Short mmCIF file of C-alpha atoms in Angstrom, two decimals:
data_model
loop_
_atom_site.label_atom_id
_atom_site.label_comp_id
_atom_site.label_asym_id
_atom_site.label_seq_id
_atom_site.Cartn_x
_atom_site.Cartn_y
_atom_site.Cartn_z
CA MET A 252 -5.86 -32.69 -18.12
CA GLY A 253 -8.68 -29.94 -16.40
CA ARG A 254 -9.26 -26.18 -16.60
CA VAL A 255 -11.07 -24.14 -13.43
CA VAL A 256 -12.00 -20.34 -14.54
CA VAL A 257 -12.07 -18.44 -11.91
CA ASP A 258 -13.82 -14.97 -12.76
CA VAL A 259 -12.85 -11.82 -10.49
CA MET A 260 -14.68 -8.69 -11.07
CA PRO A 261 -14.39 -5.25 -8.79
CA LYS A 262 -17.00 -4.35 -6.60
CA PRO A 263 -20.30 -2.20 -8.27
CA GLU A 264 -19.99 -0.12 -5.43
CA ILE A 265 -16.39 0.96 -6.26
CA LEU A 266 -15.36 2.96 -8.93
CA ASP A 267 -13.68 0.97 -12.02
CA PRO A 268 -10.94 3.57 -13.91
CA GLN A 269 -9.78 1.55 -16.24
CA GLY A 270 -13.73 0.14 -17.48
CA LYS A 271 -14.44 4.55 -17.24
CA ALA A 272 -11.22 4.64 -19.87
CA VAL A 273 -12.30 1.97 -22.16
CA VAL A 274 -15.65 3.50 -22.13
CA GLY A 275 -14.25 6.59 -22.79
CA ALA A 276 -12.29 5.02 -25.99
CA LEU A 277 -15.37 3.25 -27.65
CA PRO A 278 -17.45 6.14 -29.41
CA ARG A 279 -13.61 7.09 -30.90
CA LEU A 280 -14.88 3.95 -32.62
CA GLY A 281 -17.42 4.25 -33.28
CA PHE A 282 -19.32 2.23 -30.06
CA THR A 283 -21.11 4.67 -29.57
CA GLN A 284 -24.03 1.73 -28.60
CA PHE A 285 -22.05 1.14 -25.17
CA THR A 286 -23.31 2.88 -22.27
CA SER A 287 -20.70 1.52 -19.55
CA VAL A 288 -18.15 -0.64 -19.15
CA ARG A 289 -16.12 -2.70 -16.70
CA GLN A 290 -12.77 -5.07 -16.11
CA GLY A 291 -12.16 -7.45 -14.60
CA LYS A 292 -9.68 -11.02 -14.45
CA ARG A 293 -9.34 -14.08 -15.62
CA PHE A 294 -7.54 -16.88 -14.66
CA GLU A 295 -6.81 -20.68 -15.79
CA LEU A 296 -6.25 -23.09 -13.45
CA GLU A 297 -4.86 -26.21 -15.21
CA VAL A 298 -4.29 -28.99 -13.51
CA GLU A 299 -2.98 -33.00 -14.26
CA GLY A 300 -7.14 -34.47 -14.07
CA PRO A 301 -10.06 -33.94 -14.18
CA VAL A 302 -11.73 -31.32 -12.39
CA THR A 303 -13.31 -32.68 -8.95
CA PRO A 304 -15.17 -31.02 -6.31
CA GLU A 305 -12.59 -30.84 -4.57
CA ILE A 306 -10.50 -29.13 -6.41
CA LEU A 307 -13.16 -26.63 -7.23
CA ALA A 308 -13.31 -25.70 -3.93
CA ALA A 309 -9.73 -25.23 -3.77
CA ALA A 310 -10.40 -23.36 -6.48
CA GLN A 311 -12.63 -20.65 -4.53
CA GLN A 312 -9.87 -20.61 -1.64
CA ALA A 313 -7.07 -19.29 -3.89
CA ALA A 314 -9.81 -17.38 -5.67
CA GLU A 315 -10.75 -15.61 -2.72
CA THR A 316 -7.32 -15.58 -0.75
CA LEU A 317 -5.06 -14.96 -3.48
CA LEU A 318 -7.12 -14.24 -7.05
CA SER A 319 -8.97 -11.43 -5.13
CA ASN A 320 -9.49 -8.71 -3.11
CA PRO A 321 -12.75 -8.50 -1.47
CA VAL A 322 -12.28 -5.24 0.02
CA ILE A 323 -12.14 -4.02 -3.73
CA GLU A 324 -13.30 -7.46 -6.61
CA ASP A 325 -15.90 -9.80 -6.05
CA VAL A 326 -15.67 -13.55 -7.13
CA VAL A 327 -18.48 -13.85 -9.31
CA ARG A 328 -17.34 -17.80 -11.54
CA VAL A 329 -15.12 -20.43 -10.27
CA ALA A 330 -16.19 -23.33 -12.91
CA ASP A 331 -14.62 -26.41 -14.62
CA ALA A 332 -13.18 -24.81 -18.03
CA SER A 333 -12.05 -28.31 -19.90
CA MET B 297 27.65 4.12 10.34
CA ALA B 298 27.97 3.79 14.14
CA ALA B 299 23.68 4.61 15.69
CA ALA B 300 23.42 7.09 17.73
CA THR B 301 20.83 5.75 19.72
CA GLY B 302 21.34 2.06 18.97
CA ALA B 303 17.64 1.28 17.35
CA ARG B 304 18.19 -1.17 15.11
CA ILE B 305 15.47 -0.68 11.97
CA GLY B 306 14.74 -3.61 9.33
CA VAL B 307 14.18 -2.51 5.73
CA VAL B 308 12.79 -4.98 3.88
CA THR B 309 13.85 -5.94 -0.08
CA PHE B 310 10.60 -7.22 -2.41
CA PRO B 311 11.73 -7.92 -5.97
CA GLY B 312 10.46 -5.41 -7.67
CA THR B 313 11.07 -3.09 -4.17
CA LEU B 314 12.81 0.53 -5.77
CA ASP B 315 13.09 2.40 -2.34
CA ASP B 316 15.14 0.13 0.28
CA ARG B 317 17.82 2.37 -0.25
CA ASP B 318 16.10 5.52 0.09
CA ALA B 319 14.49 4.21 3.61
CA ALA B 320 17.35 2.68 4.53
CA ARG B 321 19.29 6.32 4.55
CA ALA B 322 16.78 7.75 6.18
CA VAL B 323 16.88 5.16 9.10
CA ARG B 324 20.36 6.50 9.25
CA LEU B 325 20.29 10.27 9.05
CA ALA B 326 17.77 10.00 12.54
CA GLY B 327 20.53 8.29 13.90
CA ALA B 328 19.63 4.47 14.23
CA GLU B 329 21.20 1.10 12.34
CA ALA B 330 19.23 0.21 9.23
CA VAL B 331 18.90 -3.28 8.64
CA ALA B 332 18.93 -5.18 6.21
CA LEU B 333 15.20 -7.85 5.60
CA TRP B 334 14.98 -9.78 2.83
CA HIS B 335 11.83 -10.76 0.94
CA ALA B 336 12.18 -14.86 1.36
CA ASP B 337 14.45 -14.94 4.66
CA ASP B 338 11.90 -15.78 7.98
CA ASP B 339 14.13 -14.20 10.51
CA LEU B 340 13.89 -10.55 11.55
CA GLN B 341 16.89 -10.33 13.22
CA GLY B 342 15.55 -8.88 16.45
CA VAL B 343 14.69 -5.06 14.70
CA ASP B 344 13.49 -3.17 16.79
CA ALA B 345 11.04 -1.67 13.73
CA VAL B 346 10.43 -2.32 10.05
CA VAL B 347 9.61 -0.51 7.58
CA LEU B 348 8.14 -1.91 3.68
CA PRO B 349 9.62 0.89 1.58
CA GLY B 350 8.07 2.17 -2.29
CA GLY B 351 8.30 0.77 -5.24
CA PHE B 352 6.57 -2.27 -7.92
CA SER B 353 7.40 -5.42 -5.77
CA TYR B 354 7.04 -8.41 -7.98
CA GLY B 355 5.99 -5.55 -10.47
CA ASP B 356 2.66 -5.16 -9.15
CA TYR B 357 1.39 -8.27 -10.79
CA LEU B 358 -2.09 -9.47 -9.56
CA ARG B 359 -2.93 -6.31 -7.07
CA ALA B 360 0.08 -4.03 -5.85
CA GLY B 361 1.62 -6.03 -2.56
CA ALA B 362 -0.90 -9.03 -4.14
CA ILE B 363 2.36 -11.37 -4.31
CA ALA B 364 4.84 -10.10 -1.91
CA ARG B 365 1.82 -10.08 1.22
CA PHE B 366 3.01 -14.35 1.10
CA ALA B 367 6.34 -13.91 1.77
CA PRO B 368 8.03 -15.46 3.92
CA MET B 369 9.31 -12.71 5.79
CA MET B 370 5.75 -10.81 5.65
CA ASP B 371 4.78 -13.87 7.56
CA LYS B 372 6.87 -12.90 10.96
CA ILE B 373 6.18 -8.74 10.20
CA VAL B 374 2.96 -9.60 10.66
CA ASP B 375 2.84 -12.21 13.51
CA ALA B 376 5.42 -8.99 14.79
CA ALA B 377 3.12 -6.61 14.28
CA HIS B 378 -0.09 -8.11 15.82
CA GLY B 379 2.59 -8.08 19.31
CA GLY B 380 3.42 -4.42 18.96
CA LEU B 381 6.13 -4.67 17.12
CA PRO B 382 6.35 -1.15 15.31
CA VAL B 383 6.07 -1.55 11.01
CA LEU B 384 5.91 1.52 8.67
CA GLY B 385 5.04 1.17 4.57
CA ILE B 386 4.97 3.43 2.44
CA CYS B 387 3.07 3.96 -0.83
CA ASN B 388 4.23 -0.28 -2.15
CA GLY B 389 4.29 -0.97 1.49
CA PHE B 390 0.76 0.42 2.47
CA GLN B 391 -0.51 -1.00 -0.15
CA LEU B 392 1.51 -4.92 1.27
CA LEU B 393 -0.25 -3.46 5.16
CA THR B 394 -3.59 -3.46 3.61
CA GLU B 395 -3.13 -6.70 1.76
CA SER B 396 -2.03 -8.62 4.29
CA HIS B 397 -4.84 -7.24 6.60
CA LEU B 398 -3.03 -5.24 9.03
CA LEU B 399 -4.72 -1.96 7.86
CA PRO B 400 -8.58 -1.83 6.07
CA GLY B 401 -8.95 -1.40 2.72
CA SER B 402 -7.72 -1.36 -0.20
CA MET B 403 -5.68 0.39 -3.06
CA ILE B 404 -7.03 0.90 -6.98
CA LYS B 405 -5.96 2.84 -9.75
CA ASN B 406 -5.48 6.22 -8.93
CA ASN B 407 -9.56 8.04 -10.82
CA HIS B 408 -7.48 10.03 -13.34
CA LEU B 409 -5.42 6.85 -14.86
CA HIS B 410 -2.32 8.56 -14.94
CA PHE B 411 0.78 8.43 -12.36
CA ILE B 412 1.57 11.45 -10.58
CA CYS B 413 5.01 12.79 -8.91
CA ARG B 414 5.17 15.47 -7.05
CA GLU B 415 5.63 17.49 -3.48
CA GLN B 416 3.01 17.09 -1.65
CA VAL B 417 0.96 18.90 1.70
CA LEU B 418 -0.09 17.07 3.92
CA THR B 419 -2.20 17.07 7.01
CA VAL B 420 -1.07 14.99 10.29
CA GLU B 421 -4.28 14.70 12.02
CA ASN B 422 -2.83 11.77 14.14
CA ALA B 423 0.79 12.86 16.07
CA SER B 424 0.19 10.08 18.63
CA THR B 425 1.52 7.73 16.43
CA VAL B 426 4.82 5.45 16.94
CA TRP B 427 5.43 7.07 13.62
CA THR B 428 4.27 10.42 14.33
CA ASN B 429 4.65 11.24 17.79
CA GLU B 430 7.47 14.49 16.81
CA TYR B 431 4.68 15.95 14.30
CA ALA B 432 1.77 18.10 16.28
CA ALA B 433 -1.78 17.09 15.44
CA GLY B 434 -2.54 19.79 12.50
CA GLU B 435 0.77 20.06 10.91
CA ARG B 436 1.21 20.33 7.45
CA ILE B 437 4.36 18.60 5.93
CA THR B 438 5.50 18.31 2.51
CA ILE B 439 6.85 15.33 0.56
CA PRO B 440 6.65 13.66 -2.49
CA LEU B 441 3.98 11.47 -3.73
CA LYS B 442 4.93 9.40 -6.71
CA ASN B 443 3.00 6.42 -7.76
CA GLN B 444 -0.11 4.98 -10.01
CA ASP B 445 -2.40 3.01 -8.22
CA GLY B 446 -2.93 5.21 -4.75
CA GLN B 447 -6.58 5.87 -4.81
CA TYR B 448 -7.40 4.82 -0.86
CA VAL B 449 -10.80 2.75 -1.45
CA ALA B 450 -12.49 1.44 1.78
CA ASP B 451 -16.62 1.28 2.65
CA GLU B 452 -18.13 3.81 4.26
CA ARG B 453 -18.43 1.76 7.55
CA THR B 454 -14.34 1.13 7.44
CA LEU B 455 -14.84 4.77 7.07
CA ASP B 456 -16.63 5.93 9.54
CA GLU B 457 -14.78 3.29 12.11
CA LEU B 458 -11.39 5.40 10.89
CA GLU B 459 -12.28 9.12 10.82
CA GLY B 460 -14.54 7.85 15.04
CA GLU B 461 -11.73 6.23 15.82
CA GLY B 462 -8.81 9.00 15.02
CA ARG B 463 -6.83 6.48 12.82
CA VAL B 464 -6.68 8.80 9.77
CA ALA B 465 -3.18 9.72 10.54
CA PHE B 466 -2.92 11.84 7.27
CA ARG B 467 -4.78 13.75 4.99
CA TYR B 468 -4.00 15.56 1.13
CA GLU B 469 -4.15 19.01 1.74
CA GLY B 470 -5.68 21.50 -1.09
CA VAL B 471 -6.56 19.40 -4.39
CA ASN B 472 -7.33 15.38 -3.60
CA PRO B 473 -4.54 13.63 -6.44
CA ASN B 474 -5.37 10.42 -6.44
CA GLY B 475 -9.78 10.35 -5.69
CA SER B 476 -8.96 8.70 -2.25
CA ARG B 477 -12.17 8.48 -0.25
CA ARG B 478 -12.54 11.69 2.26
CA GLY B 479 -8.63 12.67 1.30
CA ILE B 480 -7.03 9.72 3.33
CA ALA B 481 -3.20 9.69 2.53
CA GLY B 482 -2.19 7.52 5.54
CA ILE B 483 -3.52 5.42 8.25
CA THR B 484 -2.82 3.40 11.30
CA ASN B 485 -4.13 0.96 13.55
CA ALA B 486 -5.86 1.16 16.21
CA ARG B 487 -2.40 0.67 18.58
CA GLY B 488 -0.81 2.94 16.60
CA ASN B 489 2.32 0.67 15.81
CA VAL B 490 0.93 -0.33 11.84
CA VAL B 491 1.33 2.54 9.82
CA GLY B 492 0.72 3.11 5.87
CA LEU B 493 0.66 5.63 4.22
CA MET B 494 1.27 6.67 0.52
CA PRO B 495 3.94 9.83 -0.12
CA HIS B 496 6.89 9.37 0.76
CA PRO B 497 8.26 10.50 3.84
CA GLU B 498 11.96 8.95 3.77
CA HIS B 499 12.45 10.93 0.26
CA ALA B 500 12.45 14.24 2.42
CA VAL B 501 15.55 13.92 4.80
CA GLU B 502 18.41 16.07 4.26
CA ALA B 503 18.14 19.31 2.92
CA GLY B 504 19.30 20.03 -0.86
CA PHE B 505 18.42 16.32 -1.85
CA GLY B 506 13.86 16.70 -0.41
CA PRO B 507 11.37 18.94 -1.54
CA ASP B 508 11.19 22.75 -2.02
CA SER B 509 11.11 24.50 0.96
CA GLU B 510 10.31 27.94 3.16
CA HIS B 511 14.13 27.30 3.74
CA GLY B 512 15.29 26.76 -0.10
CA ALA B 513 14.85 25.19 -2.99
CA LYS B 514 14.92 20.77 -2.82
CA ALA B 515 15.18 22.01 1.23
CA GLY B 516 12.11 20.26 2.37
CA THR B 517 13.44 17.61 5.49
CA ASP B 518 9.87 16.49 6.87
CA GLY B 519 10.29 13.46 6.43
CA LEU B 520 12.48 12.76 8.87
CA ARG B 521 9.91 13.04 11.84
CA PHE B 522 8.88 9.70 10.78
CA PHE B 523 12.10 8.33 11.40
CA THR B 524 13.09 9.94 15.18
CA SER B 525 9.90 9.34 15.68
CA VAL B 526 9.59 5.97 16.08
CA ILE B 527 12.95 6.18 17.58
CA ALA B 528 11.82 8.47 20.26
CA SER B 529 9.48 6.23 20.90
CA LEU B 530 12.17 2.45 20.88
CA VAL B 531 14.28 4.73 23.77
CA HIS B 532 10.68 5.35 25.98
CA ALA B 533 9.80 2.42 25.61
#
């Protein structure tokens, strides 16, 4: 069984309110060294057989049409993680 | 209730939609027949206009509106909207219109991260769309605003285009409630048949159940003219 991992991140120019909330909470636990946090999404897509170039191409297409919204997000990784 | 005008306006229900009944009621109070449309069907039943109501279709999973966008009914609505069918997206409906690329930009979480629920003053900036022609440009109206992902974002070029073409339909008056770029509360497409906004006109259509107004507590009906506007444009079409 193969697995494709897709990582989606908010575009750099888009304010990430969730990341902002997380970076605000870190110092309360003593983590004062982190100056910025951005929160993205990771998808794991499973297939029956091995991850072929065709499967990766389909995953890329799915990533760009459904898994991300190009107005606010970038697909930063589509990779075989079998 | 018999529709006085003969206009038939569809209201779409997705799994997780909340405000379909209120939207249908607003349609009836404005004088049209409300036609219930189900997301999984692909028959528009010959309606003259469509309202995409608020709520949390598919639990806002993935992104607000992202999964509902691929419902069979949405394919029909997108095609019909390109042909001129009047479509109004309210809150989750607005998010759905951006995910469908009928309107530019997108919505992200409110900049303060809180769910917000308040009576919101808006300025009507474009009073020539099919959904706003019974307002006056520059008029201030008060309707409820209630959402978590209400921050309108788009790139600067898109924002400049929207401003330059008069496609900002509504702007928040006073303090920006969610960090929306340039205070944008709602926009229209170039043709003026597709309008989306985050606040809820369907919750301000009947005295006694609306926002407070100069006429008394809960007496505000500033949202009703969205629905009478589209009926007027259908009757005169």
